[in-house]
PDB file of C-alpha atoms in Angstrom:
ATOM      1  CA  MET Y  27      59.862  98.273  30.640  1.00 43.00           C
ATOM      2  CA  ALA Y  28      56.739  96.197  31.049  1.00 43.00           C
ATOM      3  CA  ARG Y  29      56.280  94.198  34.174  1.00 47.00           C
ATOM      4  CA  THR Y  30      56.531  90.451  34.067  1.00 46.00           C
ATOM      5  CA  PRO Y  31      53.084  88.888  34.041  1.00 46.00           C
ATOM      6  CA  LYS Y  32      52.279  87.148  37.282  1.00 46.00           C
ATOM      7  CA  SER Y  33      51.915  83.425  36.916  1.00 45.00           C
ATOM      8  CA  SER Y  34      48.761  81.770  38.073  1.00 41.00           C
ATOM      9  CA  GLY Y  35      48.846  79.694  41.203  1.00 40.00           C
ATOM     10  CA  ARG Y  36      51.629  81.652  42.835  1.00 40.00           C
ATOM     11  CA  ARG Y  37      51.238  82.158  46.529  1.00 38.00           C
ATOM     12  CA  ARG Y  38      50.434  85.656  47.518  1.00 35.00           C
ATOM     13  CA  PRO Y  39      52.991  87.596  49.549  1.00 34.00           C
ATOM     14  CA  ALA Y  40      52.816  86.973  53.267  1.00 30.00           C
ATOM     15  CA  PHE Y  41      52.441  90.650  54.047  1.00 29.00           C
ATOM     16  CA  GLU Y  42      49.268  90.855  51.992  1.00 31.00           C
ATOM     17  CA  THR Y  43      47.649  88.212  54.167  1.00 31.00           C
ATOM     18  CA  ASP Y  44      48.391  90.168  57.331  1.00 33.00           C
ATOM     19  CA  ILE Y  45      45.104  91.941  58.045  1.00 33.00           C
ATOM     20  CA  SER Y  46      46.699  93.889  60.899  1.00 37.00           C
ATOM     21  CA  ARG Y  47      48.921  95.723  58.450  1.00 39.00           C
ATOM     22  CA  SER Y  48      47.817  99.292  57.909  1.00 46.00           C
ATOM     23  CA  PRO Y  49      46.583 100.264  54.460  1.00 46.00           C
ATOM     24  CA  GLY Y  50      49.158 101.886  52.236  1.00 49.00           C
ATOM     25  CA  SER Y  51      52.131 100.498  54.152  1.00 51.00           C
ATOM     26  CA  ARG Y  52      53.273  98.131  51.381  1.00 50.00           C
ATOM     27  CA  PRO Y  53      56.695  99.096  50.022  1.00 52.00           C
ATOM     28  CA  SER Y  54      56.144 101.093  46.863  1.00 65.00           C
ATOM     29  CA  ARG Y  55      59.346 100.007  45.100  1.00 80.00           C
ATOM     30  CA  ASP Y  56      59.219  97.186  42.594  1.00 89.00           C
ATOM     31  CA  ARG Y  57      60.936  93.957  43.516  1.00 94.00           C
ATOM     32  CA  LEU Y  58      63.381  92.071  41.331  1.00 95.00           C
ATOM     33  CA  LEU Y  59      64.658  88.551  41.676  1.00 96.00           C
ATOM     34  CA  VAL Y  60      68.036  88.209  39.948  1.00 97.00           C
ATOM     35  CA  VAL Y  61      69.550  84.749  39.485  1.00 97.00           C
ATOM     36  CA  CYS Y  62      73.175  84.620  38.340  1.00 97.00           C
ATOM     37  CA  GLY Y  63      74.651  81.637  36.553  1.00 94.00           C
ATOM     38  CA  SER Y  64      78.052  81.917  38.161  1.00 89.00           C
ATOM     39  CA  GLN Y  65      79.616  81.399  41.535  1.00 88.00           C
ATOM     40  CA  ALA Y  66      80.258  85.012  42.541  1.00 92.00           C
ATOM     41  CA  THR Y  67      81.347  87.525  39.878  1.00 95.00           C
ATOM     42  CA  GLU Y  68      77.991  88.789  38.668  1.00 97.00           C
ATOM     43  CA  SER Y  69      76.349  88.744  42.083  1.00 97.00           C
ATOM     44  CA  ASP Y  70      79.295  90.596  43.665  1.00 97.00           C
ATOM     45  CA  TYR Y  71      79.015  93.276  40.990  1.00 98.00           C
ATOM     46  CA  LEU Y  72      75.236  93.624  41.298  1.00 97.00           C
ATOM     47  CA  GLN Y  73      75.295  93.696  45.093  1.00 96.00           C
ATOM     48  CA  GLY Y  74      78.001  96.339  44.881  1.00 97.00           C
ATOM     49  CA  LEU Y  75      75.818  98.326  42.503  1.00 97.00           C
ATOM     50  CA  VAL Y  76      72.857  98.126  44.883  1.00 95.00           C
ATOM     51  CA  ASN Y  77      75.045  99.272  47.777  1.00 94.00           C
ATOM     52  CA  HIS Y  78      76.532 102.031  45.630  1.00 94.00           C
ATOM     53  CA  LEU Y  79      73.108 103.397  44.711  1.00 92.00           C
ATOM     54  CA  GLU Y  80      72.119 103.308  48.411  1.00 83.00           C
ATOM     55  CA  THR Y  81      68.470 103.788  47.463  1.00 79.00           C
ATOM     56  CA  PRO Y  82      68.070 101.774  44.266  1.00 75.00           C
ATOM     57  CA  ALA Y  83      64.865 102.247  42.333  1.00 80.00           C
ATOM     58  CA  VAL Y  84      63.865  98.698  43.124  1.00 89.00           C
ATOM     59  CA  THR Y  85      64.329  96.113  45.838  1.00 93.00           C
ATOM     60  CA  VAL Y  86      66.696  93.428  44.575  1.00 95.00           C
ATOM     61  CA  ARG Y  87      67.161  89.861  45.750  1.00 95.00           C
ATOM     62  CA  ILE Y  88      70.222  88.218  44.207  1.00 96.00           C
ATOM     63  CA  LYS Y  89      70.880  84.483  44.044  1.00 96.00           C
ATOM     64  CA  ASN Y  90      73.670  82.383  42.559  1.00 96.00           C
ATOM     65  CA  LYS Y  91      72.992  79.180  40.677  1.00 95.00           C
ATOM     66  CA  PRO Y  92      76.062  78.021  38.741  1.00 94.00           C
ATOM     67  CA  SER Y  93      74.551  76.016  35.906  1.00 94.00           C
ATOM     68  CA  SER Y  94      73.841  76.012  32.198  1.00 95.00           C
ATOM     69  CA  PRO Y  95      71.568  78.799  30.855  1.00 96.00           C
ATOM     70  CA  SER Y  96      68.658  76.379  30.376  1.00 96.00           C
ATOM     71  CA  GLN Y  97      68.979  75.048  33.912  1.00 96.00           C
ATOM     72  CA  LEU Y  98      69.224  78.613  35.188  1.00 97.00           C
ATOM     73  CA  ILE Y  99      65.961  79.595  33.495  1.00 97.00           C
ATOM     74  CA  ASP Y 100      64.181  76.577  34.972  1.00 97.00           C
ATOM     75  CA  TYR Y 101      65.585  77.337  38.421  1.00 97.00           C
ATOM     76  CA  ALA Y 102      64.588  81.004  38.286  1.00 97.00           C
ATOM     77  CA  ALA Y 103      61.037  80.165  37.211  1.00 96.00           C
ATOM     78  CA  GLY Y 104      60.776  77.687  40.061  1.00 95.00           C
ATOM     79  CA  GLU Y 105      62.111  80.179  42.601  1.00 94.00           C
ATOM     80  CA  ARG Y 106      59.627  82.763  41.396  1.00 94.00           C
ATOM     81  CA  ASP Y 107      56.722  80.385  41.693  1.00 92.00           C
ATOM     82  CA  ARG Y 108      57.788  79.107  45.115  1.00 91.00           C
ATOM     83  CA  ALA Y 109      58.628  82.491  46.591  1.00 85.00           C
ATOM     84  CA  ARG Y 110      56.522  84.010  49.326  1.00 76.00           C
ATOM     85  CA  GLU Y 111      57.244  87.388  47.759  1.00 77.00           C
ATOM     86  CA  ASP Y 112      55.548  88.655  44.652  1.00 86.00           C
ATOM     87  CA  PHE Y 113      58.348  89.740  42.322  1.00 92.00           C
ATOM     88  CA  ASP Y 114      57.640  92.315  39.637  1.00 94.00           C
ATOM     89  CA  GLN Y 115      60.416  90.962  37.414  1.00 95.00           C
ATOM     90  CA  VAL Y 116      62.740  87.980  37.384  1.00 97.00           C
ATOM     91  CA  TRP Y 117      66.112  88.241  35.646  1.00 98.00           C
ATOM     92  CA  CYS Y 118      68.706  85.649  34.753  1.00 98.00           C
ATOM     93  CA  VAL Y 119      72.312  86.719  34.190  1.00 98.00           C
ATOM     94  CA  PHE Y 120      74.503  84.337  32.207  1.00 97.00           C
ATOM     95  CA  ASP Y 121      77.267  84.055  29.645  1.00 96.00           C
ATOM     96  CA  VAL Y 122      77.222  82.527  26.188  1.00 95.00           C
ATOM     97  CA  ASP Y 123      80.640  81.014  26.935  1.00 88.00           C
ATOM     98  CA  HIS Y 124      80.525  77.518  25.402  1.00 84.00           C
ATOM     99  CA  PHE Y 125      76.766  77.103  25.716  1.00 88.00           C
ATOM    100  CA  GLU Y 126      74.118  77.105  23.029  1.00 87.00           C
ATOM    101  CA  VAL Y 127      71.905  79.808  24.501  1.00 93.00           C
ATOM    102  CA  ALA Y 128      69.331  80.562  21.782  1.00 95.00           C
ATOM    103  CA  GLY Y 129      66.932  77.960  23.143  1.00 95.00           C
ATOM    104  CA  ALA Y 130      67.367  79.263  26.689  1.00 96.00           C
ATOM    105  CA  VAL Y 131      66.558  82.809  25.569  1.00 96.00           C
ATOM    106  CA  VAL Y 132      63.361  81.624  23.862  1.00 96.00           C
ATOM    107  CA  GLU Y 133      62.389  79.609  26.928  1.00 97.00           C
ATOM    108  CA  ALA Y 134      63.012  82.589  29.186  1.00 97.00           C
ATOM    109  CA  ARG Y 135      60.678  84.743  27.105  1.00 96.00           C
ATOM    110  CA  ARG Y 136      58.037  82.020  27.214  1.00 97.00           C
ATOM    111  CA  LYS Y 137      58.270  81.917  31.005  1.00 96.00           C
ATOM    112  CA  GLY Y 138      58.240  85.680  31.432  1.00 96.00           C
ATOM    113  CA  ILE Y 139      61.852  85.940  32.572  1.00 97.00           C
ATOM    114  CA  GLU Y 140      64.192  88.734  31.510  1.00 97.00           C
ATOM    115  CA  VAL Y 141      67.756  87.839  30.539  1.00 98.00           C
ATOM    116  CA  ALA Y 142      71.041  89.736  30.721  1.00 98.00           C
ATOM    117  CA  VAL Y 143      73.333  87.744  28.435  1.00 97.00           C
ATOM    118  CA  SER Y 144      77.005  88.482  27.838  1.00 98.00           C
ATOM    119  CA  ASN Y 145      78.843  87.142  24.805  1.00 97.00           C
ATOM    120  CA  PRO Y 146      81.290  85.653  25.478  1.00 97.00           C
ATOM    121  CA  CYS Y 147      81.276  86.529  29.183  1.00 97.00           C
ATOM    122  CA  PHE Y 148      80.491  89.046  31.919  1.00 97.00           C
ATOM    123  CA  GLU Y 149      84.036  90.416  31.853  1.00 97.00           C
ATOM    124  CA  LEU Y 150      83.102  92.265  28.646  1.00 98.00           C
ATOM    125  CA  TRP Y 151      80.639  94.347  30.677  1.00 98.00           C
ATOM    126  CA  LEU Y 152      83.406  95.157  33.136  1.00 98.00           C
ATOM    127  CA  ILE Y 153      85.769  96.241  30.342  1.00 98.00           C
ATOM    128  CA  LEU Y 154      83.129  98.638  29.003  1.00 98.00           C
ATOM    129  CA  HIS Y 155      83.445 100.649  32.222  1.00 98.00           C
ATOM    130  CA  PHE Y 156      86.840 101.783  30.963  1.00 98.00           C
ATOM    131  CA  GLY Y 157      86.379 102.132  27.215  1.00 98.00           C
ATOM    132  CA  ASP Y 158      84.863 100.724  24.050  1.00 98.00           C
ATOM    133  CA  HIS Y 159      85.621  97.150  23.062  1.00 97.00           C
ATOM    134  CA  SER Y 160      84.398  95.766  19.744  1.00 96.00           C
ATOM    135  CA  ALA Y 161      87.007  93.114  18.924  1.00 96.00           C
ATOM    136  CA  HIS Y 162      85.758  89.535  18.753  1.00 96.00           C
ATOM    137  CA  ALA Y 163      86.644  87.535  21.845  1.00 95.00           C
ATOM    138  CA  ALA Y 164      86.169  83.783  21.822  1.00 92.00           C
ATOM    139  CA  THR Y 165      86.634  83.170  25.529  1.00 92.00           C
ATOM    140  CA  TYR Y 166      87.041  84.671  28.982  1.00 93.00           C
ATOM    141  CA  ARG Y 167      90.787  84.220  28.668  1.00 94.00           C
ATOM    142  CA  ALA Y 168      90.818  86.330  25.516  1.00 94.00           C
ATOM    143  CA  LEU Y 169      89.205  89.254  27.357  1.00 96.00           C
ATOM    144  CA  LEU Y 170      91.217  89.018  30.543  1.00 96.00           C
ATOM    145  CA  PRO Y 171      94.261  91.005  29.305  1.00 96.00           C
ATOM    146  CA  TYR Y 172      92.008  93.934  28.347  1.00 96.00           C
ATOM    147  CA  LEU Y 173      90.430  93.993  31.780  1.00 97.00           C
ATOM    148  CA  LYS Y 174      93.726  93.638  33.629  1.00 97.00           C
ATOM    149  CA  LYS Y 175      95.032  96.755  31.927  1.00 97.00           C
ATOM    150  CA  HIS Y 176      92.577  98.666  34.111  1.00 97.00           C
ATOM    151  CA  VAL Y 177      92.187  96.335  37.092  1.00 97.00           C
ATOM    152  CA  PRO Y 178      95.582  94.599  37.401  1.00 95.00           C
ATOM    153  CA  GLY Y 179      94.573  92.501  40.377  1.00 93.00           C
ATOM    154  CA  TYR Y 180      91.277  91.358  38.900  1.00 96.00           C
ATOM    155  CA  ASP Y 181      90.021  88.178  40.531  1.00 93.00           C
ATOM    156  CA  LYS Y 182      86.611  86.934  39.429  1.00 91.00           C
ATOM    157  CA  ALA Y 183      86.100  85.398  42.866  1.00 92.00           C
ATOM    158  CA  ARG Y 184      86.639  88.720  44.686  1.00 92.00           C
ATOM    159  CA  LEU Y 185      85.154  91.502  42.577  1.00 96.00           C
ATOM    160  CA  ASP Y 186      85.086  94.967  44.158  1.00 96.00           C
ATOM    161  CA  PHE Y 187      82.427  97.214  42.619  1.00 97.00           C
ATOM    162  CA  ARG Y 188      84.415 100.322  43.580  1.00 96.00           C
ATOM    163  CA  ASP Y 189      86.841  99.469  40.751  1.00 97.00           C
ATOM    164  CA  TYR Y 190      84.007 100.044  38.254  1.00 98.00           C
ATOM    165  CA  ALA Y 191      81.769 102.677  39.838  1.00 97.00           C
ATOM    166  CA  ASP Y 192      83.297 105.682  38.047  1.00 97.00           C
ATOM    167  CA  GLY Y 193      82.782 104.104  34.634  1.00 98.00           C
ATOM    168  CA  LEU Y 194      79.200 102.976  35.160  1.00 97.00           C
ATOM    169  CA  PRO Y 195      77.557 105.953  33.348  1.00 96.00           C
ATOM    170  CA  GLN Y 196      79.567 105.206  30.193  1.00 98.00           C
ATOM    171  CA  ALA Y 197      79.336 101.402  30.261  1.00 98.00           C
ATOM    172  CA  GLY Y 198      75.658 101.272  29.293  1.00 97.00           C
ATOM    173  CA  PRO Y 199      75.906 103.441  26.171  1.00 98.00           C
ATOM    174  CA  ARG Y 200      78.995 101.504  25.059  1.00 98.00           C
ATOM    175  CA  ALA Y 201      77.162  98.195  25.486  1.00 98.00           C
ATOM    176  CA  ARG Y 202      74.054  99.385  23.626  1.00 97.00           C
ATOM    177  CA  ARG Y 203      76.180 100.190  20.579  1.00 97.00           C
ATOM    178  CA  LEU Y 204      77.404  96.593  20.318  1.00 98.00           C
ATOM    179  CA  ALA Y 205      74.130  94.783  19.584  1.00 97.00           C
ATOM    180  CA  PRO Y 206      70.382  95.318  19.231  1.00 96.00           C
ATOM    181  CA  THR Y 207      68.502  94.862  22.494  1.00 95.00           C
ATOM    182  CA  GLY Y 208      67.670  91.203  23.043  1.00 94.00           C
ATOM    183  CA  LYS Y 209      70.127  90.018  20.387  1.00 95.00           C
ATOM    184  CA  GLU Y 210      73.237  90.090  22.555  1.00 96.00           C
ATOM    185  CA  HIS Y 211      73.585  86.308  22.494  1.00 96.00           C
ATOM    186  CA  GLU Y 212      73.888  86.454  18.679  1.00 96.00           C
ATOM    187  CA  VAL Y 213      76.687  89.032  18.552  1.00 97.00           C
ATOM    188  CA  ASN Y 214      80.286  88.738  19.759  1.00 97.00           C
ATOM    189  CA  PRO Y 215      81.184  90.807  21.639  1.00 98.00           C
ATOM    190  CA  ALA Y 216      77.969  92.030  23.225  1.00 98.00           C
ATOM    191  CA  THR Y 217      76.310  92.253  26.610  1.00 98.00           C
ATOM    192  CA  GLY Y 218      72.803  92.955  27.813  1.00 98.00           C
ATOM    193  CA  VAL Y 219      73.756  93.639  31.430  1.00 98.00           C
ATOM    194  CA  TRP Y 220      73.125  97.347  30.844  1.00 98.00           C
ATOM    195  CA  ALA Y 221      69.365  96.693  30.736  1.00 97.00           C
ATOM    196  CA  LEU Y 222      69.417  95.139  34.201  1.00 97.00           C
ATOM    197  CA  THR Y 223      71.613  97.815  35.747  1.00 97.00           C
ATOM    198  CA  ASP Y 224      69.353 100.487  34.243  1.00 95.00           C
ATOM    199  CA  ARG Y 225      66.347  98.735  35.765  1.00 94.00           C
ATOM    200  CA  ILE Y 226      67.985  98.646  39.183  1.00 94.00           C
ATOM    201  CA  ALA Y 227      68.916 102.320  38.887  1.00 91.00           C
ATOM    202  CA  GLY Y 228      65.439 103.273  37.696  1.00 86.00           C
ATOM    203  CA  ARG Y 229      66.544 104.575  34.325  1.00 83.00           C
TER     204      ARG Y 229
END
């Protein structure tokens, strides 16, 4: 996957201005900034994934910014441009839910931000850890019974990645069959979270 172009005017990373630093000591792993449009669910999952991998292929900084997809894109671009670190990619993770997201997806591309969109919601990605799911789902509530068959105590405010770890290798292929890459917001159900998890895992 191509790296996100660096925007002009961004401050250079602090460590690159430290002339006492020995040559070749810069971390070799790419750095991702991931901004999630929810309170906790997506970030809990992604942090659990990073911990599960122990040595992920990239360094990941995860932030929460509950907001609309358009606001999330603007926030992520601002964080990237204000950051003292020089991120190789910036991702936004959000749901279609009740939002009109087509404009946000176009804006994200214009600003060089990757998106991981779930339609209708992130819980679809979780369900795909346990099996295929291709039935239309209008809302989060419509998907919840499918997820609770496998995780009876599911609570979106207290997600435990260990509930999903065993199904991770199968979740990506199941998700890729649901929609063309980058068109997930146009198809219900569909999710593009697999592209982000693959990036974190170095696949």
